[in-house]
């Protein structure tokens, strides 16, 4: 397949996502999904890169909507940790050390940067160090509240 693409197109770009792409109603990205996608792309390029005449680069996309009539999914501030980790994974691969370095650089000192959804309610970190962290905390607060509310309303 790559040789066919290379015969038709003089250069090839790849695209991957750091947010969106996991559900139209998600509020917080599933970072592990996006990391896995990046790792698969790196594996694909490692295995078949020699079949591509000129690989130009990769576009990191962040879906905002599934269509223009749908609600927005995963606002950008909630996805900055995913973007930071995905960029680092693209450059260096995923390791626990990479995860911790990115987490610390974003201000996750007292609380971990989760890459998989957690059972709510979850502790909400404060004083993070990336733009829009307050919005991310607000969405975490809302999701914690919604979980508690649903538990009360739906209990016997």
Coordinates of N, CA and C in Angstrom, one line a residue:
X1 N 0.8 -1.2 0.0 CA 0.0 0.0 0.0 C 0.9 1.3 0.0
X2 N 1.9 1.3 0.8 CA 2.8 2.4 0.9 C 3.5 2.7 -0.4
X3 N 3.9 1.6 -1.1 CA 4.6 1.8 -2.4 C 3.6 2.4 -3.4
X4 N 2.3 2.0 -3.4 CA 1.3 2.6 -4.3 C 1.1 4.0 -4.0
X5 N 1.0 4.4 -2.7 CA 0.9 5.8 -2.4 C 2.1 6.6 -2.8
X6 N 3.3 6.0 -2.6 CA 4.5 6.7 -3.0 C 4.6 6.9 -4.5
X7 N 4.1 6.0 -5.3 CA 4.1 6.1 -6.7 C 3.2 7.2 -7.2
X8 N 2.1 7.5 -6.5 CA 1.1 8.5 -6.9 C 1.4 9.8 -6.3
X9 N 1.8 9.9 -5.1 CA 2.1 11.1 -4.4 C 3.6 11.3 -4.2
X10 N 4.1 12.5 -4.6 CA 5.5 12.8 -4.4 C 6.0 12.8 -3.0
X11 N 5.1 13.2 -2.1 CA 5.5 13.2 -0.7 C 4.2 12.9 0.1
X12 N 4.5 12.4 1.3 CA 3.4 11.9 2.2 C 3.4 12.5 3.6
X13 N 2.3 12.9 4.0 CA 2.1 13.4 5.4 C 1.2 12.3 6.2
X14 N 1.4 12.3 7.4 CA 0.5 11.5 8.3 C -0.3 12.4 9.2
X15 N -1.4 11.9 9.7 CA -2.2 12.7 10.7 C -2.6 11.8 11.8
X16 N -2.6 12.3 13.0 CA -3.0 11.6 14.2 C -3.7 12.6 15.1
X17 N -4.3 12.1 16.2 CA -5.1 13.0 17.0 C -4.6 13.0 18.5
X18 N -4.7 14.1 19.1 CA -4.4 14.2 20.6 C -5.6 14.4 21.4
X19 N -6.8 14.7 20.7 CA -8.1 14.8 21.4 C -9.2 14.5 20.4
X20 N -10.4 14.4 20.9 CA -11.4 13.9 20.0 C -11.2 12.5 19.6
X21 N -11.9 12.0 18.7 CA -11.7 10.7 18.1 C -12.1 9.6 19.0
X22 N -12.5 9.8 20.2 CA -12.9 8.7 21.1 C -14.4 8.8 21.5
X23 N -15.1 9.8 21.1 CA -16.5 9.9 21.4 C -17.0 11.3 21.3
X24 N -18.2 11.5 20.8 CA -18.6 12.9 20.6 C -19.1 13.6 21.8
X25 N -19.2 12.9 22.9 CA -19.6 13.5 24.2 C -18.6 13.5 25.3
X26 N -17.4 13.2 24.9 CA -16.3 13.1 25.9 C -15.9 14.5 26.4
X27 N -15.6 14.6 27.6 CA -15.2 15.9 28.2 C -13.7 16.0 28.4
X28 N -13.1 14.8 28.7 CA -11.7 14.7 29.0 C -11.1 13.6 28.1
X29 N -10.0 13.9 27.4 CA -9.4 12.9 26.5 C -9.0 11.6 27.3
X30 N -9.1 10.5 26.6 CA -8.5 9.2 27.0 C -7.0 9.2 26.5
X31 N -6.1 9.7 27.3 CA -4.8 10.0 26.8 C -4.1 8.7 26.3
X32 N -4.4 7.6 27.0 CA -3.8 6.3 26.6 C -4.2 5.9 25.1
X33 N -5.4 6.2 24.7 CA -5.8 5.9 23.4 C -5.0 6.7 22.4
X34 N -4.7 8.0 22.6 CA -4.0 8.8 21.7 C -2.5 8.4 21.7
X35 N -2.0 8.1 22.9 CA -0.6 7.6 22.9 C -0.4 6.3 22.1
X36 N -1.4 5.4 22.2 CA -1.4 4.1 21.5 C -1.4 4.4 20.0
X37 N -2.2 5.4 19.6 CA -2.3 5.7 18.2 C -1.0 6.2 17.6
X38 N -0.3 7.1 18.4 CA 1.0 7.6 18.0 C 2.0 6.5 18.0
X39 N 2.0 5.6 18.9 CA 2.9 4.4 18.9 C 2.7 3.5 17.7
X40 N 1.5 3.3 17.3 CA 1.2 2.5 16.1 C 1.7 3.2 14.8
X41 N 1.5 4.6 14.8 CA 2.1 5.3 13.6 C 3.6 5.2 13.6
X42 N 4.2 5.3 14.7 CA 5.7 5.2 14.7 C 6.1 3.8 14.3
X43 N 5.4 2.8 14.8 CA 5.7 1.4 14.4 C 5.5 1.2 12.9
X44 N 4.4 1.8 12.3 CA 4.1 1.7 10.9 C 5.2 2.4 10.1
X45 N 5.6 3.5 10.5 CA 6.7 4.2 9.8 C 8.0 3.5 9.9
X46 N 8.3 2.9 11.1 CA 9.5 2.2 11.3 C 9.6 0.9 10.4
X47 N 8.4 0.3 10.2 CA 8.4 -0.9 9.4 C 8.3 -0.7 7.9
X48 N 7.7 0.4 7.5 CA 7.5 0.6 6.1 C 8.0 2.0 5.6
X49 N 8.7 2.7 6.4 CA 9.2 4.0 6.0 C 10.1 4.0 4.8
X50 N 10.8 2.9 4.6 CA 11.7 2.7 3.4 C 10.9 2.6 2.1
X51 N 9.6 2.4 2.2 CA 8.7 2.3 1.0 C 8.2 3.7 0.6
X52 N 8.4 4.7 1.4 CA 7.9 6.0 1.2 C 9.0 6.8 0.6
X53 N 8.7 7.4 -0.6 CA 9.8 8.2 -1.2 C 10.2 9.4 -0.4
X54 N 9.2 10.2 0.1 CA 9.5 11.3 0.9 C 8.4 11.5 2.0
X55 N 8.8 11.3 3.2 CA 7.8 11.5 4.3 C 8.1 12.9 4.8
X56 N 7.0 13.8 4.8 CA 7.2 15.2 5.1 C 7.0 15.5 6.6
X57 N 6.0 14.8 7.2 CA 5.8 15.0 8.6 C 4.4 14.6 9.1
X58 N 4.1 14.9 10.3 CA 2.8 14.5 10.9 C 2.1 15.7 11.4
X59 N 0.8 15.7 11.1 CA -0.1 16.7 11.6 C -0.8 16.1 12.9
X60 N -0.7 16.9 14.0 CA -1.4 16.5 15.2 C -2.7 17.2 15.2
X61 N -3.8 16.4 15.1 CA -5.1 17.0 15.0 C -5.8 16.9 16.4
X62 N -6.7 17.9 16.6 CA -7.5 17.8 17.8 C -9.0 18.1 17.5
X63 N -9.7 17.0 17.3 CA -11.1 17.2 16.9 C -11.9 18.0 17.9
X64 N -12.8 18.9 17.4 CA -13.6 19.7 18.3 C -15.1 19.2 18.3
X65 N -15.5 18.7 17.1 CA -16.8 18.3 16.9 C -16.8 17.1 15.9
X66 N -17.8 16.3 16.0 CA -18.0 15.2 15.1 C -18.8 15.7 13.9
X67 N -19.6 16.7 14.1 CA -20.3 17.4 13.0 C -20.7 18.7 13.5
X68 N -21.1 19.6 12.7 CA -21.4 21.0 13.1 C -22.7 21.1 13.9
X69 N -23.5 20.1 14.0 CA -24.7 20.1 14.7 C -24.6 19.5 16.1
X70 N -23.4 18.9 16.3 CA -23.1 18.2 17.6 C -22.5 19.2 18.6
X71 N -22.6 18.8 19.9 CA -21.9 19.6 20.9 C -20.4 19.4 20.7
X72 N -19.7 20.3 21.3 CA -18.2 20.3 21.3 C -17.7 19.2 22.2
X73 N -16.7 18.5 21.8 CA -16.1 17.5 22.7 C -14.7 18.0 23.1
X74 N -14.3 17.6 24.3 CA -13.0 17.8 24.8 C -12.4 19.2 24.5
X75 N -12.8 20.2 25.2 CA -12.2 21.5 25.0 C -10.7 21.5 25.1
X76 N -10.1 22.4 24.3 CA -8.6 22.4 24.2 C -7.9 22.4 25.6
X77 N -8.3 23.2 26.6 CA -7.5 23.2 27.8 C -7.5 21.8 28.5
X78 N -8.6 21.0 28.3 CA -8.6 19.7 28.9 C -7.6 18.7 28.2
X79 N -7.3 19.1 27.0 CA -6.4 18.2 26.1 C -5.0 18.6 26.1
X80 N -4.6 19.7 26.8 CA -3.2 20.1 26.7 C -2.3 19.0 27.3
X81 N -2.6 18.4 28.4 CA -1.8 17.3 28.9 C -1.6 16.2 27.9
X82 N -2.7 15.9 27.2 CA -2.6 14.9 26.1 C -1.7 15.3 25.0
X83 N -1.8 16.6 24.5 CA -1.0 17.1 23.5 C 0.5 17.0 23.9
X84 N 0.8 17.5 25.1 CA 2.2 17.5 25.6 C 2.7 16.1 25.7
X85 N 2.0 15.1 26.2 CA 2.5 13.8 26.3 C 2.6 13.1 24.9
X86 N 1.6 13.4 24.0 CA 1.7 12.8 22.6 C 2.9 13.4 21.9
X87 N 3.2 14.7 22.0 CA 4.4 15.2 21.4 C 5.7 14.6 21.9
X88 N 5.7 14.4 23.2 CA 6.9 13.7 23.8 C 7.0 12.3 23.3
X89 N 5.9 11.6 23.2 CA 5.9 10.2 22.8 C 6.4 10.1 21.3
X90 N 5.9 11.1 20.5 CA 6.3 11.1 19.1 C 7.8 11.2 19.0
X91 N 8.4 12.1 19.8 CA 9.8 12.3 19.7 C 10.7 11.3 20.4
X92 N 10.2 10.7 21.5 CA 11.1 9.8 22.4 C 10.4 8.5 22.7
X93 N 9.2 8.2 22.3 CA 8.5 7.0 22.7 C 8.0 7.1 24.1
X94 N 7.1 6.2 24.5 CA 6.5 6.3 25.8 C 7.3 5.4 26.8
X95 N 7.6 6.1 27.9 CA 8.1 5.4 29.1 C 7.5 6.0 30.3
X96 N 7.6 5.3 31.4 CA 7.1 5.9 32.7 C 7.8 7.2 33.0
X97 N 9.1 7.2 32.7 CA 9.9 8.4 33.0 C 9.4 9.6 32.1
X98 N 9.1 9.3 30.8 CA 8.6 10.4 30.0 C 7.3 10.9 30.5
X99 N 6.4 10.0 30.9 CA 5.1 10.3 31.5 C 5.3 11.3 32.7
X100 N 6.2 10.9 33.6 CA 6.4 11.7 34.8 C 7.1 13.1 34.5
X101 N 8.0 13.1 33.5 CA 8.6 14.4 33.1 C 7.5 15.4 32.6
X102 N 6.7 14.9 31.7 CA 5.6 15.7 31.2 C 4.7 16.1 32.3
X103 N 4.3 15.2 33.1 CA 3.3 15.5 34.2 C 3.9 16.6 35.1
X104 N 5.2 16.5 35.5 CA 5.8 17.5 36.4 C 5.9 18.9 35.6
X105 N 6.2 18.9 34.4 CA 6.3 20.1 33.6 C 4.9 20.8 33.5
X106 N 3.8 20.1 33.6 CA 2.5 20.7 33.6 C 2.0 21.0 35.0
X107 N 2.7 20.7 36.0 CA 2.4 21.0 37.4 C 1.7 19.9 38.2
X108 N 1.7 18.7 37.6 CA 1.1 17.5 38.3 C 2.2 17.0 39.3
X109 N 2.1 17.6 40.5 CA 3.1 17.3 41.6 C 2.5 16.4 42.6
X110 N 1.3 16.9 43.2 CA 0.7 16.2 44.3 C -0.3 15.1 43.8
X111 N -0.7 15.2 42.5 CA -1.7 14.3 41.9 C -1.1 13.8 40.6
X112 N -1.4 12.5 40.3 CA -0.9 12.0 39.0 C -1.6 12.5 37.8
X113 N -1.0 12.5 36.7 CA -1.6 12.7 35.4 C -2.1 11.4 34.9
X114 N -3.4 11.2 35.0 CA -4.0 9.9 34.6 C -4.1 9.8 33.1
X115 N -3.7 8.7 32.5 CA -3.8 8.5 31.1 C -5.1 7.7 30.7
X116 N -5.7 7.1 31.7 CA -6.9 6.3 31.6 C -8.0 6.9 32.4
X117 N -9.3 6.8 32.0 CA -10.4 7.4 32.9 C -10.4 6.7 34.2
X118 N -10.6 7.5 35.2 CA -10.6 7.1 36.6 C -12.1 7.0 37.1
X119 N -12.3 6.1 38.1 CA -13.6 6.0 38.7 C -13.8 7.3 39.5
X120 N -14.9 7.9 39.3 CA -15.2 9.2 40.0 C -16.0 9.0 41.2
X121 N -15.9 9.9 42.2 CA -15.1 11.2 42.1 C -13.6 11.0 42.3
X122 N -12.9 11.9 41.6 CA -11.4 11.9 41.7 C -10.9 13.1 42.4
X123 N -9.8 13.1 43.0 CA -9.2 14.3 43.6 C -8.8 15.3 42.4
X124 N -9.0 16.5 42.7 CA -8.8 17.5 41.6 C -7.5 18.3 42.0
X125 N -6.5 18.2 41.1 CA -5.2 18.9 41.4 C -5.4 20.5 41.3
X126 N -4.7 21.2 42.1 CA -4.8 22.7 42.0 C -3.4 23.2 41.7
X127 N -3.4 24.5 41.2 CA -2.1 25.2 40.9 C -1.3 24.4 39.8
X128 N -2.0 23.9 38.8 CA -1.2 23.4 37.7 C -0.6 24.5 36.9
X129 N 0.3 24.2 35.9 CA 1.1 25.3 35.3 C 0.9 25.4 33.8
X130 N -0.2 25.0 33.3 CA -0.4 25.2 31.8 C -1.7 26.0 31.6
X131 N -1.7 26.7 30.4 CA -2.8 27.6 30.1 C -4.2 26.8 30.2
X132 N -5.1 27.3 30.9 CA -6.5 26.8 30.9 C -6.7 25.7 31.9
X133 N -5.7 25.5 32.8 CA -5.9 24.4 33.8 C -7.1 24.6 34.7
X134 N -7.5 25.9 34.9 CA -8.7 26.1 35.7 C -9.9 25.6 35.1
X135 N -10.0 25.7 33.7 CA -11.2 25.1 33.0 C -11.2 23.6 33.2
X136 N -10.0 23.0 33.0 CA -9.9 21.5 33.2 C -10.4 21.1 34.6
X137 N -10.0 21.9 35.6 CA -10.5 21.6 37.0 C -12.0 21.8 37.1
X138 N -12.5 22.8 36.5 CA -14.0 23.0 36.5 C -14.7 21.8 35.9
X139 N -14.2 21.3 34.8 CA -14.8 20.1 34.1 C -14.7 18.9 35.0
X140 N -13.5 18.7 35.7 CA -13.4 17.6 36.6 C -14.3 17.8 37.8
X141 N -14.5 19.0 38.3 CA -15.5 19.2 39.4 C -16.9 18.9 38.9
X142 N -17.3 19.3 37.7 CA -18.6 19.0 37.2 C -18.8 17.5 37.1
X143 N -17.8 16.8 36.5 CA -17.9 15.3 36.3 C -18.0 14.6 37.7
X144 N -17.2 15.1 38.7 CA -17.4 14.5 40.0 C -18.8 14.8 40.6
X145 N -19.3 16.0 40.4 CA -20.6 16.4 40.9 C -21.6 15.5 40.2
X146 N -21.5 15.4 38.9 CA -22.5 14.6 38.1 C -22.5 13.1 38.6
X147 N -21.4 12.6 38.9 CA -21.3 11.2 39.4 C -22.0 11.1 40.7
X148 N -21.7 12.0 41.6 CA -22.4 12.0 43.0 C -23.9 12.2 42.8
X149 N -24.3 13.1 42.0 CA -25.7 13.4 41.8 C -26.4 12.2 41.2
X150 N -25.9 11.6 40.2 CA -26.5 10.4 39.5 C -26.6 9.3 40.6
X151 N -25.6 9.1 41.4 CA -25.6 8.1 42.5 C -26.8 8.3 43.4
X152 N -27.0 9.6 43.8 CA -28.1 9.9 44.7 C -29.5 9.7 44.0
X153 N -29.6 10.2 42.8 CA -30.9 10.2 42.1 C -31.3 8.7 41.7
X154 N -30.3 8.0 41.4 CA -30.6 6.6 40.9 C -30.5 5.5 42.0
X155 N -30.3 5.9 43.2 CA -30.2 5.0 44.3 C -31.6 4.5 44.7
X156 N -31.7 3.4 45.4 CA -33.0 2.9 45.8 C -33.4 3.6 47.0

